[in-house]
């Protein structure tokens, strides 16, 4: 296990935490990505406005998922992973949705720990397959970036992936390809689902409380 939320407090955990706090999520880095965040929110508002003009219902969960996914993927890879014209984007979106569907299913093993080894519903088996696919996808994207970096005169993207690859070149024990892949899994799976689910829940609560719903309409 290389994922930051799962590994015990250790040298590896401290190194990952130091990289996240000092490099990936430092104030300077977040400030430099402000334009990306503003652009993606504007795209969300534009799509929502277009739906209102045509009388089309807006799936809040999917809209928030797309915005969050593109925001994260631009910050990390400098690409839109929710682009319908991209094969990689379609593959990634399908994998993440499959993971979210499995996570949302009631699992008997959660209520009866003795069933964990048996995995009667096959949820753990399918999750293993989905996570394997997403790691393979990240592996291809990282390998492609490494090839680009070797080309003479190639421009660096100055995104999160380049930052981590620079750290890996300086100290392979502190950061390597496998650790980068697992860190990205943590960021994407946790970041996309929690944001979209929270926004979907908030909108449902507003719709059930018309008095409070009037405040954002008036602002």
PDB file of C-alpha atoms in Angstrom, residues 1-7 12-13 16-17 20 24-25 68 72 76-77 92 96 99-100 131 134-135 138 160 164 175 178-195:
ATOM      1  CA  UNK A   1       0.000   0.000   0.000  1.00  0.00           C
ATOM      2  CA  UNK A   2       1.479   3.331  -1.099  1.00  0.00           C
ATOM      3  CA  UNK A   3      -1.676   5.426  -0.708  1.00  0.00           C
ATOM      4  CA  UNK A   4      -1.242   8.316   1.707  1.00  0.00           C
ATOM      5  CA  UNK A   5      -4.487   7.650   3.656  1.00  0.00           C
ATOM      6  CA  UNK A   6      -3.649   3.988   4.254  1.00  0.00           C
ATOM      7  CA  UNK A   7       0.023   3.727   5.132  1.00  0.00           C
ATOM      8  CA  UNK A  12       7.423   7.086   3.754  1.00  0.00           C
ATOM      9  CA  UNK A  13       4.287   8.747   5.148  1.00  0.00           C
ATOM     10  CA  UNK A  16       4.626  12.029   1.097  1.00  0.00           C
ATOM     11  CA  UNK A  17       3.120  14.502   3.555  1.00  0.00           C
ATOM     12  CA  UNK A  20       2.068  17.372  -0.552  1.00  0.00           C
ATOM     13  CA  UNK A  24       1.746  20.096  -4.435  1.00  0.00           C
ATOM     14  CA  UNK A  25      -0.592  22.070  -2.162  1.00  0.00           C
ATOM     15  CA  UNK A  68     -13.850  18.392 -10.573  1.00  0.00           C
ATOM     16  CA  UNK A  72      -7.804  17.868 -11.094  1.00  0.00           C
ATOM     17  CA  UNK A  76      -1.941  17.188 -12.501  1.00  0.00           C
ATOM     18  CA  UNK A  77      -1.585  16.364 -16.223  1.00  0.00           C
ATOM     19  CA  UNK A  92     -10.834   7.076 -17.197  1.00  0.00           C
ATOM     20  CA  UNK A  96     -14.011   6.053 -11.957  1.00  0.00           C
ATOM     21  CA  UNK A  99     -15.448   2.442  -8.753  1.00  0.00           C
ATOM     22  CA  UNK A 100     -18.072   4.853  -7.434  1.00  0.00           C
ATOM     23  CA  UNK A 131      -8.024   0.022  -9.466  1.00  0.00           C
ATOM     24  CA  UNK A 134      -6.732   3.103 -13.344  1.00  0.00           C
ATOM     25  CA  UNK A 135      -3.123   2.459 -12.278  1.00  0.00           C
ATOM     26  CA  UNK A 138      -1.723   6.483 -15.039  1.00  0.00           C
ATOM     27  CA  UNK A 160       1.922  18.343 -10.580  1.00  0.00           C
ATOM     28  CA  UNK A 164       6.803  14.800  -8.886  1.00  0.00           C
ATOM     29  CA  UNK A 175       9.407   9.417  -4.904  1.00  0.00           C
ATOM     30  CA  UNK A 178       4.788   3.511  -8.357  1.00  0.00           C
ATOM     31  CA  UNK A 179       4.334   6.059  -5.559  1.00  0.00           C
ATOM     32  CA  UNK A 180       3.249   8.695  -8.080  1.00  0.00           C
ATOM     33  CA  UNK A 181       0.605   6.323  -9.493  1.00  0.00           C
ATOM     34  CA  UNK A 182      -0.855   5.498  -6.077  1.00  0.00           C
ATOM     35  CA  UNK A 183      -0.835   9.150  -5.010  1.00  0.00           C
ATOM     36  CA  UNK A 184      -2.805  10.047  -8.145  1.00  0.00           C
ATOM     37  CA  UNK A 185      -5.330   7.299  -7.389  1.00  0.00           C
ATOM     38  CA  UNK A 186      -5.884   8.853  -3.942  1.00  0.00           C
ATOM     39  CA  UNK A 187      -6.286  12.354  -5.381  1.00  0.00           C
ATOM     40  CA  UNK A 188      -8.641  11.462  -8.229  1.00  0.00           C
ATOM     41  CA  UNK A 189     -10.897   8.905  -6.569  1.00  0.00           C
ATOM     42  CA  UNK A 190     -11.238  10.884  -3.322  1.00  0.00           C
ATOM     43  CA  UNK A 191     -11.331  14.334  -4.928  1.00  0.00           C
ATOM     44  CA  UNK A 192     -13.906  13.722  -7.652  1.00  0.00           C
ATOM     45  CA  UNK A 193     -16.465  11.670  -5.726  1.00  0.00           C
ATOM     46  CA  UNK A 194     -16.543  13.640  -2.475  1.00  0.00           C
ATOM     47  CA  UNK A 195     -16.997  16.996  -4.213  1.00  0.00           C
TER      48      UNK A 195
END
